[in-house]
Short mmCIF file of N, CA and C and ligand atoms in Angstrom, two decimals:
data_model
loop_
_atom_site.label_atom_id
_atom_site.label_comp_id
_atom_site.label_asym_id
_atom_site.label_seq_id
_atom_site.Cartn_x
_atom_site.Cartn_y
_atom_site.Cartn_z
N MET A 102 32.32 -31.08 -16.47
CA MET A 102 30.97 -32.34 -17.76
C MET A 102 29.84 -31.54 -18.71
N ALA A 103 29.55 -31.79 -19.93
CA ALA A 103 27.98 -31.89 -20.43
C ALA A 103 27.66 -32.58 -20.13
N LYS A 104 26.28 -31.67 -20.08
CA LYS A 104 24.95 -32.68 -20.21
C LYS A 104 24.55 -33.46 -21.52
N GLU A 105 23.86 -34.86 -20.71
CA GLU A 105 23.98 -35.58 -22.69
C GLU A 105 22.83 -36.76 -21.80
N LYS A 106 21.61 -36.97 -22.51
CA LYS A 106 20.56 -37.38 -23.49
C LYS A 106 21.25 -38.69 -23.13
N THR A 107 20.09 -39.58 -22.79
CA THR A 107 20.41 -41.01 -23.39
C THR A 107 18.97 -41.47 -23.70
N LEU A 108 18.72 -42.21 -24.65
CA LEU A 108 17.41 -43.51 -25.07
C LEU A 108 17.26 -44.58 -23.67
N ALA A 109 16.63 -45.12 -22.87
CA ALA A 109 16.71 -46.21 -22.32
C ALA A 109 15.30 -47.15 -22.76
N ILE A 110 15.33 -47.92 -22.72
CA ILE A 110 13.73 -48.86 -22.88
C ILE A 110 14.02 -50.05 -21.53
N LEU A 111 12.97 -49.73 -20.62
CA LEU A 111 12.08 -50.27 -20.03
C LEU A 111 12.03 -52.08 -20.95
N LYS A 112 12.50 -53.03 -20.75
CA LYS A 112 11.76 -53.67 -22.24
C LYS A 112 10.81 -54.64 -21.63
N PRO A 113 10.48 -55.95 -22.39
CA PRO A 113 8.55 -56.38 -22.21
C PRO A 113 9.21 -57.00 -21.41
N ASP A 114 10.79 -57.05 -20.16
CA ASP A 114 10.41 -58.89 -19.45
C ASP A 114 10.85 -57.37 -18.28
N CYS A 115 10.51 -56.60 -18.13
CA CYS A 115 10.64 -56.03 -16.91
C CYS A 115 9.70 -55.67 -16.92
N VAL A 116 8.66 -54.97 -17.92
CA VAL A 116 7.45 -54.57 -18.01
C VAL A 116 6.49 -55.88 -17.08
N ARG A 117 7.14 -56.70 -16.91
CA ARG A 117 6.16 -58.43 -17.07
C ARG A 117 6.26 -59.03 -16.21
N LYS A 118 7.09 -58.55 -15.21
CA LYS A 118 7.84 -58.97 -14.11
C LYS A 118 7.86 -57.72 -13.26
N ASN A 119 7.26 -56.35 -13.14
CA ASN A 119 6.58 -55.26 -12.47
C ASN A 119 7.21 -54.77 -11.74
N LEU A 120 8.92 -54.75 -12.97
CA LEU A 120 10.33 -54.10 -12.03
C LEU A 120 10.23 -52.43 -13.24
N ILE A 121 9.20 -52.28 -13.09
CA ILE A 121 9.59 -50.99 -13.81
C ILE A 121 9.15 -50.20 -12.86
N GLY A 122 8.77 -49.76 -11.30
CA GLY A 122 9.20 -48.75 -10.45
C GLY A 122 10.19 -48.83 -9.59
N GLU A 123 11.08 -50.16 -10.01
CA GLU A 123 11.54 -50.96 -9.37
C GLU A 123 13.28 -50.10 -9.98
N VAL A 124 13.04 -50.21 -11.51
CA VAL A 124 14.43 -50.24 -12.07
C VAL A 124 13.93 -48.40 -12.09
N LEU A 125 13.52 -47.68 -12.39
CA LEU A 125 12.57 -46.30 -12.59
C LEU A 125 13.45 -46.16 -10.90
N LYS A 126 13.52 -46.11 -10.00
CA LYS A 126 14.18 -45.67 -8.83
C LYS A 126 15.53 -45.84 -9.03
N ARG A 127 16.27 -46.80 -8.80
CA ARG A 127 17.65 -47.34 -9.28
C ARG A 127 17.84 -45.71 -10.65
N ILE A 128 17.74 -45.77 -11.65
CA ILE A 128 17.91 -44.49 -11.91
C ILE A 128 18.25 -43.14 -11.47
N GLU A 129 16.56 -43.22 -11.18
CA GLU A 129 16.30 -41.47 -10.00
C GLU A 129 17.83 -41.22 -9.22
N GLU A 130 17.91 -42.18 -8.75
CA GLU A 130 19.04 -43.10 -7.58
C GLU A 130 20.39 -42.08 -7.76
N ALA A 131 20.03 -42.76 -9.48
CA ALA A 131 21.86 -42.51 -9.92
C ALA A 131 22.43 -41.31 -10.14
N GLY A 132 20.88 -40.14 -9.75
CA GLY A 132 20.64 -39.13 -10.26
C GLY A 132 21.13 -38.46 -12.01
N PHE A 133 19.98 -39.54 -12.38
CA PHE A 133 19.35 -39.00 -13.99
C PHE A 133 18.12 -38.55 -13.75
N GLU A 134 18.44 -37.28 -14.65
CA GLU A 134 16.42 -36.94 -15.20
C GLU A 134 15.38 -37.48 -15.85
N ILE A 135 14.55 -38.08 -15.29
CA ILE A 135 13.96 -38.38 -16.35
C ILE A 135 12.96 -37.19 -16.89
N GLN A 136 13.33 -37.75 -18.77
CA GLN A 136 12.48 -35.87 -18.89
C GLN A 136 11.52 -36.39 -20.32
N GLY A 137 11.11 -37.48 -20.05
CA GLY A 137 10.84 -38.15 -21.60
C GLY A 137 9.64 -39.56 -21.02
N MET A 138 9.04 -40.34 -20.85
CA MET A 138 8.53 -41.89 -20.42
C MET A 138 7.61 -41.83 -21.26
N LYS A 139 7.20 -42.98 -21.48
CA LYS A 139 5.57 -43.75 -22.95
C LYS A 139 5.83 -45.28 -22.00
N MET A 140 4.44 -45.92 -22.48
CA MET A 140 4.54 -47.26 -23.08
C MET A 140 3.66 -47.22 -23.98
N THR A 141 4.57 -48.47 -24.73
CA THR A 141 4.27 -47.95 -26.10
C THR A 141 4.55 -50.24 -26.22
N ARG A 142 4.10 -50.27 -27.54
CA ARG A 142 4.03 -52.01 -28.15
C ARG A 142 4.76 -51.91 -29.12
N LEU A 143 6.55 -52.23 -29.13
CA LEU A 143 7.49 -52.01 -30.43
C LEU A 143 5.97 -52.67 -31.75
N THR A 144 5.77 -52.86 -32.95
CA THR A 144 5.78 -53.70 -33.52
C THR A 144 7.34 -54.66 -34.18
N GLU A 145 6.75 -55.26 -35.61
CA GLU A 145 8.07 -55.93 -36.21
C GLU A 145 8.65 -54.62 -36.47
N ASP A 146 7.90 -53.91 -37.71
CA ASP A 146 9.10 -52.53 -38.42
C ASP A 146 9.55 -51.61 -37.37
N THR A 147 9.00 -51.09 -36.32
CA THR A 147 9.23 -50.45 -35.22
C THR A 147 10.99 -51.07 -34.69
N ALA A 148 10.13 -52.73 -33.53
CA ALA A 148 11.84 -53.44 -33.24
C ALA A 148 12.79 -53.47 -34.64
N GLY A 149 12.40 -54.09 -36.06
CA GLY A 149 13.14 -53.62 -36.17
C GLY A 149 14.20 -52.40 -37.51
N ALA A 150 13.61 -51.92 -36.86
CA ALA A 150 14.50 -49.93 -37.44
C ALA A 150 14.80 -49.49 -36.43
N PHE A 151 14.90 -50.40 -34.99
CA PHE A 151 15.65 -49.70 -34.34
C PHE A 151 16.70 -50.31 -33.48
N TYR A 152 16.83 -51.84 -34.32
CA TYR A 152 17.65 -52.40 -34.06
C TYR A 152 18.74 -53.33 -35.58
N ALA A 153 18.03 -51.87 -36.34
CA ALA A 153 18.52 -52.16 -37.69
C ALA A 153 19.85 -52.47 -37.95
N VAL A 154 21.51 -51.77 -36.96
CA VAL A 154 21.98 -52.06 -37.05
C VAL A 154 22.72 -53.24 -36.64
N HIS A 155 21.43 -54.44 -36.50
CA HIS A 155 21.70 -55.81 -36.02
C HIS A 155 22.18 -56.87 -37.11
N LYS A 156 21.36 -55.79 -37.99
CA LYS A 156 20.11 -56.99 -39.37
C LYS A 156 20.67 -58.35 -39.15
N GLU A 157 22.00 -58.13 -39.88
CA GLU A 157 22.91 -58.84 -39.61
C GLU A 157 22.91 -59.93 -39.01
N ARG A 158 23.26 -60.17 -37.70
CA ARG A 158 23.84 -60.45 -35.83
C ARG A 158 22.43 -61.18 -36.10
N PRO A 159 23.20 -62.94 -35.97
CA PRO A 159 22.36 -64.71 -35.65
C PRO A 159 21.20 -64.42 -34.58
N PHE A 160 20.91 -63.30 -33.71
CA PHE A 160 20.06 -62.28 -32.68
C PHE A 160 18.68 -61.94 -33.46
N PHE A 161 19.29 -61.16 -34.66
CA PHE A 161 18.18 -60.55 -34.37
C PHE A 161 16.95 -60.92 -34.51
N ASP A 162 16.93 -62.25 -35.37
CA ASP A 162 15.15 -62.36 -35.80
C ASP A 162 14.91 -63.03 -34.09
N ASP A 163 15.14 -63.49 -33.11
CA ASP A 163 14.43 -63.71 -31.91
C ASP A 163 14.66 -61.68 -31.09
N LEU A 164 15.40 -61.46 -31.45
CA LEU A 164 15.48 -59.52 -30.44
C LEU A 164 14.16 -58.88 -30.85
N VAL A 165 13.88 -58.69 -32.21
CA VAL A 165 12.34 -58.37 -32.51
C VAL A 165 11.28 -59.63 -31.63
N ALA A 166 11.39 -60.36 -31.88
CA ALA A 166 10.86 -61.49 -31.37
C ALA A 166 10.24 -61.11 -30.01
N PHE A 167 11.33 -60.74 -29.06
CA PHE A 167 11.22 -60.43 -28.12
C PHE A 167 11.07 -58.86 -27.05
N MET A 168 10.94 -58.01 -27.96
CA MET A 168 11.39 -56.64 -27.90
C MET A 168 9.77 -56.79 -28.56
N THR A 169 9.29 -57.71 -29.43
CA THR A 169 7.36 -57.07 -29.93
C THR A 169 6.56 -57.42 -29.18
N SER A 170 6.66 -58.18 -27.98
CA SER A 170 6.29 -59.36 -27.29
C SER A 170 5.02 -58.85 -25.76
N GLY A 171 5.61 -57.85 -25.76
CA GLY A 171 4.68 -56.84 -24.23
C GLY A 171 4.91 -55.73 -25.22
N PRO A 172 4.57 -54.56 -23.77
CA PRO A 172 4.73 -53.69 -23.78
C PRO A 172 6.41 -53.11 -23.67
N CYS A 173 6.41 -51.99 -24.04
CA CYS A 173 7.95 -51.08 -23.71
C CYS A 173 7.56 -50.17 -22.62
N VAL A 174 9.46 -49.47 -22.38
CA VAL A 174 8.89 -47.84 -21.83
C VAL A 174 9.68 -47.38 -22.20
N PRO A 175 9.94 -46.77 -23.44
CA PRO A 175 11.23 -45.96 -23.32
C PRO A 175 10.92 -45.39 -22.44
N VAL A 176 12.12 -44.00 -22.67
CA VAL A 176 12.52 -43.58 -21.15
C VAL A 176 13.43 -42.69 -22.22
N VAL A 177 14.05 -40.96 -21.04
CA VAL A 177 14.71 -39.76 -21.64
C VAL A 177 15.25 -39.35 -20.71
N LEU A 178 16.78 -39.93 -20.60
CA LEU A 178 17.61 -39.73 -19.51
C LEU A 178 18.78 -38.35 -19.44
N GLU A 179 18.85 -37.36 -18.46
CA GLU A 179 19.48 -36.49 -18.70
C GLU A 179 20.03 -36.42 -17.69
N LYS A 180 21.40 -36.58 -17.96
CA LYS A 180 22.80 -36.22 -16.41
C LYS A 180 24.22 -35.57 -16.98
N GLU A 181 25.14 -35.40 -16.95
CA GLU A 181 26.47 -35.23 -16.99
C GLU A 181 26.83 -37.13 -17.21
N ASN A 182 27.28 -36.76 -18.71
CA ASN A 182 28.03 -38.00 -18.70
C ASN A 182 27.16 -39.54 -18.87
N ALA A 183 25.89 -38.82 -19.63
CA ALA A 183 24.50 -39.57 -19.26
C ALA A 183 25.60 -41.09 -20.04
N ILE A 184 25.76 -40.85 -21.05
CA ILE A 184 25.86 -42.76 -21.89
C ILE A 184 26.61 -42.95 -21.26
N GLU A 185 28.14 -42.94 -20.63
CA GLU A 185 28.30 -43.65 -20.18
C GLU A 185 28.57 -44.23 -18.88
N ASP A 186 27.33 -43.63 -17.50
CA ASP A 186 27.10 -43.53 -17.21
C ASP A 186 25.88 -44.31 -16.61
N PHE A 187 25.67 -44.33 -17.56
CA PHE A 187 23.71 -45.65 -17.87
C PHE A 187 24.81 -46.73 -18.15
N ARG A 188 25.42 -46.84 -19.26
CA ARG A 188 25.48 -48.45 -19.46
C ARG A 188 26.60 -49.02 -18.16
N ALA A 189 27.49 -47.58 -17.69
CA ALA A 189 27.65 -48.45 -15.52
C ALA A 189 26.70 -49.20 -15.17
N LEU A 190 25.54 -48.76 -14.98
CA LEU A 190 24.54 -48.19 -14.29
C LEU A 190 23.61 -50.25 -14.76
N ILE A 191 23.51 -49.78 -16.14
CA ILE A 191 23.09 -51.53 -16.33
C ILE A 191 23.42 -52.44 -16.04
N GLY A 192 24.69 -51.96 -16.80
CA GLY A 192 25.68 -53.85 -17.19
C GLY A 192 26.14 -54.65 -18.24
N ALA A 193 26.53 -55.04 -18.57
CA ALA A 193 27.86 -55.24 -19.50
C ALA A 193 25.92 -56.52 -19.86
N THR A 194 25.56 -56.89 -21.49
CA THR A 194 24.73 -57.30 -22.59
C THR A 194 24.33 -58.18 -21.35
N ASP A 195 25.75 -58.77 -20.88
CA ASP A 195 25.21 -60.82 -20.93
C ASP A 195 24.89 -60.49 -19.52
N PRO A 196 24.31 -60.79 -18.92
CA PRO A 196 23.93 -60.28 -17.12
C PRO A 196 24.82 -61.10 -16.27
N GLU A 197 25.42 -62.71 -17.22
CA GLU A 197 26.67 -63.19 -16.30
C GLU A 197 28.05 -62.21 -16.27
N ASP A 198 28.14 -61.62 -17.47
CA ASP A 198 29.02 -60.73 -16.79
C ASP A 198 28.42 -59.82 -16.04
N ALA A 199 28.01 -58.95 -16.05
CA ALA A 199 27.64 -57.90 -15.32
C ALA A 199 28.11 -57.55 -14.35
N GLU A 200 28.52 -56.61 -14.12
CA GLU A 200 29.20 -55.89 -11.77
C GLU A 200 28.05 -56.35 -12.01
N GLU A 201 28.08 -57.34 -9.97
CA GLU A 201 27.52 -56.81 -8.28
C GLU A 201 26.75 -55.56 -9.06
N GLY A 202 25.17 -55.23 -8.01
CA GLY A 202 25.02 -53.46 -7.65
C GLY A 202 24.61 -53.17 -9.32
N THR A 203 24.84 -54.01 -10.83
CA THR A 203 23.61 -53.45 -11.51
C THR A 203 22.72 -54.01 -11.56
N ILE A 204 21.59 -52.67 -13.00
CA ILE A 204 20.41 -53.79 -13.17
C ILE A 204 20.50 -55.07 -13.31
N ARG A 205 21.46 -54.98 -14.39
CA ARG A 205 21.07 -56.27 -15.36
C ARG A 205 21.54 -57.34 -14.62
N LYS A 206 22.57 -57.30 -13.96
CA LYS A 206 23.00 -58.74 -13.25
C LYS A 206 21.72 -58.68 -11.51
N ALA A 207 21.04 -57.44 -11.07
CA ALA A 207 20.36 -58.34 -10.71
C ALA A 207 18.89 -58.28 -11.61
N TYR A 208 18.80 -58.39 -12.09
CA TYR A 208 16.81 -58.59 -13.01
C TYR A 208 17.14 -59.07 -14.38
N ALA A 209 18.18 -59.34 -14.82
CA ALA A 209 18.20 -59.79 -16.66
C ALA A 209 18.22 -61.54 -16.10
N ASP A 210 17.86 -62.38 -17.05
CA ASP A 210 17.85 -63.39 -16.89
C ASP A 210 18.59 -64.60 -18.16
N SER A 211 18.87 -63.46 -19.09
CA SER A 211 20.13 -63.98 -19.91
C SER A 211 20.43 -62.92 -21.12
N VAL A 212 21.29 -63.32 -21.97
CA VAL A 212 21.77 -61.66 -22.81
C VAL A 212 20.51 -61.00 -23.68
N GLY A 213 19.92 -61.86 -24.52
CA GLY A 213 19.04 -62.36 -24.80
C GLY A 213 17.85 -60.70 -24.11
N GLN A 214 16.92 -62.15 -23.26
CA GLN A 214 15.88 -60.58 -21.92
C GLN A 214 16.73 -59.74 -21.00
N ASN A 215 17.00 -58.63 -21.56
CA ASN A 215 17.72 -57.76 -19.98
C ASN A 215 17.51 -57.05 -19.96
N ILE A 216 16.58 -56.45 -19.71
CA ILE A 216 15.31 -55.84 -18.40
C ILE A 216 16.41 -54.35 -19.42
N VAL A 217 16.54 -53.96 -19.38
CA VAL A 217 16.98 -53.00 -20.33
C VAL A 217 18.07 -52.53 -21.19
N HIS A 218 17.28 -50.92 -22.30
CA HIS A 218 18.79 -50.83 -23.22
C HIS A 218 18.65 -49.35 -22.97
N GLY A 219 19.91 -49.31 -23.43
CA GLY A 219 20.85 -47.62 -22.74
C GLY A 219 21.76 -47.40 -24.68
N SER A 220 22.00 -45.98 -24.64
CA SER A 220 22.38 -45.43 -25.93
C SER A 220 23.33 -46.13 -25.12
N ASP A 221 23.85 -45.73 -27.18
CA ASP A 221 26.30 -46.59 -26.45
C ASP A 221 26.49 -45.50 -26.95
N SER A 222 25.79 -43.84 -27.18
CA SER A 222 27.62 -42.66 -28.41
C SER A 222 25.89 -41.57 -27.67
N VAL A 223 26.58 -41.22 -27.64
CA VAL A 223 25.78 -39.54 -27.36
C VAL A 223 25.21 -39.42 -28.76
N GLU A 224 25.68 -39.30 -29.94
CA GLU A 224 24.88 -39.59 -31.48
C GLU A 224 24.22 -40.24 -31.43
N ASN A 225 23.87 -41.79 -31.24
CA ASN A 225 22.84 -42.74 -30.97
C ASN A 225 21.74 -42.23 -29.93
N GLY A 226 22.13 -42.06 -28.85
CA GLY A 226 21.48 -41.07 -27.92
C GLY A 226 19.87 -39.85 -28.82
N LYS A 227 20.77 -39.47 -29.03
CA LYS A 227 19.88 -38.17 -30.06
C LYS A 227 18.95 -38.68 -31.54
N ARG A 228 19.26 -39.82 -31.47
CA ARG A 228 19.10 -40.49 -32.63
C ARG A 228 18.08 -41.35 -31.54
N GLU A 229 17.85 -42.38 -31.21
CA GLU A 229 17.18 -43.04 -30.11
C GLU A 229 15.84 -42.37 -29.26
N VAL A 230 16.18 -41.35 -28.89
CA VAL A 230 14.91 -40.42 -28.33
C VAL A 230 14.61 -39.92 -29.22
N ALA A 231 14.95 -39.63 -30.47
CA ALA A 231 13.88 -38.86 -31.36
C ALA A 231 13.26 -40.22 -31.88
N PHE A 232 13.38 -41.38 -31.63
CA PHE A 232 12.75 -42.24 -33.16
C PHE A 232 11.12 -42.53 -32.01
N PHE A 233 10.85 -42.58 -30.34
CA PHE A 233 10.85 -42.43 -29.69
C PHE A 233 9.72 -40.69 -29.77
N PHE A 234 10.98 -39.94 -29.40
CA PHE A 234 10.10 -38.89 -29.11
C PHE A 234 9.74 -37.78 -30.00
N SER A 235 9.24 -36.68 -29.75
CA SER A 235 8.64 -35.83 -30.55
C SER A 235 8.86 -34.93 -29.70
N GLU A 236 9.85 -33.10 -30.26
CA GLU A 236 10.65 -32.60 -29.33
C GLU A 236 10.05 -31.71 -28.35
N GLU A 237 8.30 -32.43 -28.47
CA GLU A 237 7.64 -31.29 -27.69
C GLU A 237 7.02 -32.24 -26.22
N GLU A 238 7.65 -33.88 -26.56
CA GLU A 238 7.61 -34.74 -25.15
C GLU A 238 9.12 -34.67 -24.56
N VAL A 239 9.96 -34.00 -24.77
CA VAL A 239 10.98 -33.92 -23.59
C VAL A 239 11.21 -33.09 -23.29
N THR A 240 11.12 -33.02 -21.71
CA THR A 240 10.92 -31.52 -20.49
C THR A 240 12.28 -31.86 -19.91
N ALA A 241 12.33 -30.76 -19.55
CA ALA A 241 13.51 -30.25 -18.55
C ALA A 241 12.83 -30.32 -17.02
N ASN A 242 13.20 -30.88 -16.52
CA ASN A 242 12.59 -31.22 -15.35
C ASN A 242 12.84 -29.26 -13.80
N THR A 243 11.62 -28.25 -14.53
CA THR A 243 11.74 -26.78 -14.56
C THR A 243 11.63 -26.20 -13.50
N ALA A 244 10.94 -27.33 -11.83
CA ALA A 244 11.30 -27.04 -10.35
C ALA A 244 12.61 -27.44 -10.13
N LYS A 245 13.12 -27.27 -10.78
CA LYS A 245 14.44 -28.50 -9.95
C LYS A 245 15.38 -26.38 -9.86
N1 UDP B 457 21.76 -59.13 -27.61
C1 UDP B 457 20.88 -60.91 -28.20
N2 UDP B 457 22.02 -62.10 -28.38
C2 UDP B 457 23.47 -61.52 -28.02
C3 UDP B 457 24.11 -59.98 -27.93
C4 UDP B 457 22.32 -58.49 -28.25
O1 UDP B 457 19.40 -61.77 -27.75
O2 UDP B 457 24.29 -61.94 -28.61
C5 UDP B 457 20.60 -58.23 -28.08
C6 UDP B 457 19.81 -58.08 -26.26
O3 UDP B 457 18.51 -57.64 -25.68
C7 UDP B 457 20.87 -56.76 -26.18
C8 UDP B 457 20.45 -56.44 -27.97
O4 UDP B 457 20.19 -57.44 -28.15
O5 UDP B 457 20.20 -56.19 -25.59
C9 UDP B 457 21.62 -55.33 -28.57
O6 UDP B 457 22.87 -55.72 -28.55
P1 UDP B 457 24.10 -54.58 -28.48
O7 UDP B 457 24.80 -55.38 -28.69
O8 UDP B 457 23.18 -53.61 -28.98
O9 UDP B 457 23.81 -55.12 -26.53
P2 UDP B 457 23.64 -53.93 -25.05
O10 UDP B 457 24.15 -52.11 -25.71
O11 UDP B 457 21.28 -53.46 -25.02
O12 UDP B 457 24.19 -54.02 -24.42
MG1 MG B 458 23.06 -52.26 -27.85
#
């Protein structure tokens, strides 16, 4: 199976709840290699651009308000089958629908404030990684 990259974002609720370490631990234990990471604070413009596909949805304004409410941590992850495996690790968008053992089931409060983002396709993974990281900021772990 081919290696894929996916973009995770530890969302502002994850940072506020002091869960950065806990979530990264689950990600590493699930076999994902962290190849880039930063802490940043989205603006209305950057959050709106990142979630442009949802612009017409009723939750868009709340989503932008939430994503700009505090710092977040975008993370580049690589693994075989990363897109699908990461979506499985985080669980359904609404934590009430998420499977036991998933990150959203464990930590998310609501469908809006759901701890973590994960790319939904290989193409979107590439686009989303490039949204936050330059090529120089993404590095394979050569010590392995
Ligand atoms: N969202 C929301 N209400 C909804 C659906 C989505 O507030 O009914 C928010 C939620 O934070 C979600 C994000 O919008 O993570 C993007 O929605 P998407 O359907 O892409 O879910 P995801 O891919 O994050 O599971
Ligand atoms: Mg999505």
